[in-house]
Amino acid sequence: MATNMRGLTQFIADIRGARVRELEEKRINKEMANIRKRFKDGNLDGYQKKKYVAKVIFTYILGYKVDIGHMEAVNLISSSKYSEKQIGYLAVTLLMHENSDFLRLVVNSIRKDLNDNNEIHNCLALHAIANVGSQEMAEALAEDVHRLLISPTSENFVRKKAALTLLRLYRKHPDVIPAQEWALRIVSIMDDPDLGVVLCVTSLILALAQDHPDAYAICYQKAVDRLNRLVVEHEYPATYSYYKVPIPWLQVKLLRLLQYYPPSDDPTLQVMLQEVLQTIMNNCNEPSRNVQHNNAQHAVLFEAINLAIHLDTNSPLVNTAAVLLARFISSKETNVRYLGLDTMAHLAARTDNLEAIKRHQGTIILSLRDKDISVRRRALDLLYSMCDVDNSELIVGELLRYLKVADYGLREEMVLKIAILTEKYASTYKWYVDTILELLSAAGDHVGEEVWYRVVQIVTNTDDLQAYAAKVVFEYLKSPSSHESLVKVGGYILGEYGHLIANEPGYSPIEQFQVLHSKSQFCMAPTRALLLSTYIKWVNVFPEIKPQLVNVFERYRHVLDVDLQQRACEFYALSLRPEDDELLQNVCEEIPPFPPRESALLNRLNKKHADSEDKRLWAQGTNGSLERQPSKLMRKPTLAADTNGQRSDSNGNISQDIASSLAGLDLTSSPVAMQSPSSLSDPSATLAAKGIPRLTAGPNVDRWFDKLLYTPDGVLYEDVQIQIGIKSRYQGPVGQVAVYIGNKMSAPLTSFTTTLHNEEGEALSASFVKIAPSTLAPKTQIQQIVQVECKKVFRRPPILVVSFLAGAHQAIAVRLPIVITKFLEGVKLGPSDFFERWKLIGGPPREAQSIFPISLDATGHIDLVKQRQVVSGHGFQILEGIDPNPSNIVGAGIVHTAVEGKVGCLLRLEPNREAKLSRITLRSTSEEVASEAQKLLQKPLGADANGGPAEKRTL
């Protein structure tokens, strides 16, 4: 740039040649006057504008205030020449703040460059948006930046800049970015073949997923898949290998992204993730002398350990991690020690078994005296996290000893943590009081109000503690110098409980008064006010020192402090009343116990760590709500929940005669309104609220699904792009569903993802055996196996979501034909056995019955073949010879569940040709099975299933 503009080169040389600042200012003022004149005269070509604006920029960079060149910079942005456009954008980003009025003039020029086919112009515009990042610019241009990111024609380096620009805009103006609306399209870029693009978009998703975890939940599967390809399968270009570690920056971001979500229930993802973490830890067992290799490997390793702890603290991986961390906290490198202590603190806060950490307790305590303050802070966090009933006295003692020489920046946090640990794990009252008072004596000005408030609460609520506390605090007050916090505690405890020790040698009322009053002259007004309250209490319980106390009140009646003066006047008037006066006794009554409340110490500590932007599901170093078992001494009683709810089990009236129950049906009356099955209602709005796409609608989608409910294989979905077929088999409570997905187009489907959404995870287990490939080649088909297990009776089938890129991002959501009757196995019964079971089960609520219209076949007869196919397809064994009417169908079966065992189910279907109606009756030992099976069978047997005016129902 300088070689093409001689005037700029000479100007810079003159500035550098100036020996004193006065000469430099003189040269700059002369040049600014010339530029101002040139701009005012106008008629400048692009080259001259570029040269003069460059001089203005250089002057601004030197630190001088400039007030010219803004309009010329705006004009340069509109130029078609790169060199002029570059200077214009540079001036805009440097000379204009985000609230400048000039920015409104450049928005259209920036949008034009974003839409330009020239990638360099795209990049210049993206740089300007990211650097300025004003609210107005974000609102006007966010859509254009997003379009550049998702466009298949954008170059990779443009997409990387677009992702980072969106990240910048989201951090500054999160309300402007429609994060949920763009979620699926942005997440799909994680499958991009260019790892640089994946790295940048993962940085964007890290920020978006923290605020919108449900909308970006699909990124969990893509992150696991990408980690597996990088770490296990080594699928990455050699250019992205950093000292033999595959793209460590991306690995760290993906491992951290997984910590924003709870552990997946999908066994396939669990196995893949375990293999990834195990491989990362195994790679670190090989020591290397290369510092850069170690740094990259350690960065990935520590994030992997954090993820392993997040997934399951009892897994073998965490045991391996504990061994590695023990090696790191003894490292000679400060950074490694820091990370080792930090990660071990996370482990200690999450695990129930601290034995592996306690073995290195000595090393951790020595880290409190490390030369680096950040290491000392992490050691403090770790000691706090690993404390329990067994080692509390040792750890608290070490912290108290270190407190006297600790950095001032650490002392306040140390005081809070010592107070919390002392309260939670106190083994005896004596140890608690001794420790807290030693803390108050040693910590000085670093003791917050919450600490001595909490001491007062505990002493007041613990009768066994009061006399001992009064003795100990009296001894501490005898020392020549006592901190004001200790005086406050002493004033309160001696005022309330000093009478408990007044009869013992050395603790007489006059001695208590002399010791406490000698400290008052060194205290602030609030502490003196507290001491006056102590003295009025003593007027009631120690009449022998009443004259000295009245004398104090008399003197304080004339002080300038309003609060002290008012207290002294009121207490003086009270003290002159007779000793048996009821008012004096009521005012001086002992403070009642405090109501149970959460410790203010924990709240204070949590506030100190609440300013982190990291929203992972765990918080490092704070451990403010330790779930570890406290000592029995300080354990609070818990209120037992009322669990006396009773369930009334009513047996249906089963006295009805079997013959009448199986009698012919009078269907001459008007039909009962057809029931709308609850399991077949439209839940689209509910699904959308949970981040699941709306079910895909189509003329044949419901028909295909309904047919697959009673057939083992067939088409589930088909359009011009893809076809989804199903083939299934079941045995007992388990099943296997093969999902065939074919690409019917001549172009590949990229960012291909299949996911299962199961709303009843406790009742039904459904998961893929392996993750689908990210690209589906043209005219090819893949098979995805779904393993299914029925644990309990369920109502809603799982939903299969297939998403892919084919020009635009598309998602197809269809129900899988997995219902409770798929786990029903037919059984053969004779007439006597059937009648016996039918009678034993009885009527409602174990009976489900409905009347519904049916269609006749082309000859005007009941379609018995279709009815038998539906009944047997749902798993029932059709029993012959049970019903005397040959048109009626009787069936029996057993539903297999893994948790609730076997559930019997009996069926009777009674069609009536004349009325074109049918009655279906199901009886089962489970109310839910009877109701659900009746609804599932009724739909394909009804009139609308045969081409009539079908009422559309979706699950």
PDB file of C-alpha atoms in Angstrom, residues 14 29 95 103 113 125 141 302 436 449 533 644 657 763 823 861 921:
ATOM      1  CA  ASP A  14       8.386  12.640   8.213  1.00  0.00           C
ATOM      2  CA  ASN A  29      -1.457  19.583  11.960  1.00  0.00           C
ATOM      3  CA  LEU A  95     -12.881   5.748  13.106  1.00  0.00           C
ATOM      4  CA  LEU A 103     -22.893   3.666  10.018  1.00  0.00           C
ATOM      5  CA  ASP A 113     -20.672  -6.681  -0.688  1.00  0.00           C
ATOM      6  CA  ALA A 125     -17.877  -6.873   4.766  1.00  0.00           C
ATOM      7  CA  LEU A 141     -27.388  -7.808   8.182  1.00  0.00           C
ATOM      8  CA  PHE A 302      -8.201 -32.499  30.667  1.00  0.00           C
ATOM      9  CA  ILE A 436     -14.633 -20.679  64.448  1.00  0.00           C
ATOM     10  CA  GLU A 449     -20.912 -10.374  58.352  1.00  0.00           C
ATOM     11  CA  SER A 533     -27.864  -4.173  74.070  1.00  0.00           C
ATOM     12  CA  ASN A 644     -50.119 -42.102  53.100  1.00  0.00           C
ATOM     13  CA  ASP A 657     -73.311 -64.526  33.419  1.00  0.00           C
ATOM     14  CA  ALA A 763     -41.626 -47.759  29.578  1.00  0.00           C
ATOM     15  CA  PHE A 823     -45.130 -57.419  22.079  1.00  0.00           C
ATOM     16  CA  HIS A 861     -70.714 -59.108   3.153  1.00  0.00           C
ATOM     17  CA  THR A 921     -64.511 -55.980  23.651  1.00  0.00           C
TER      18      THR A 921
END
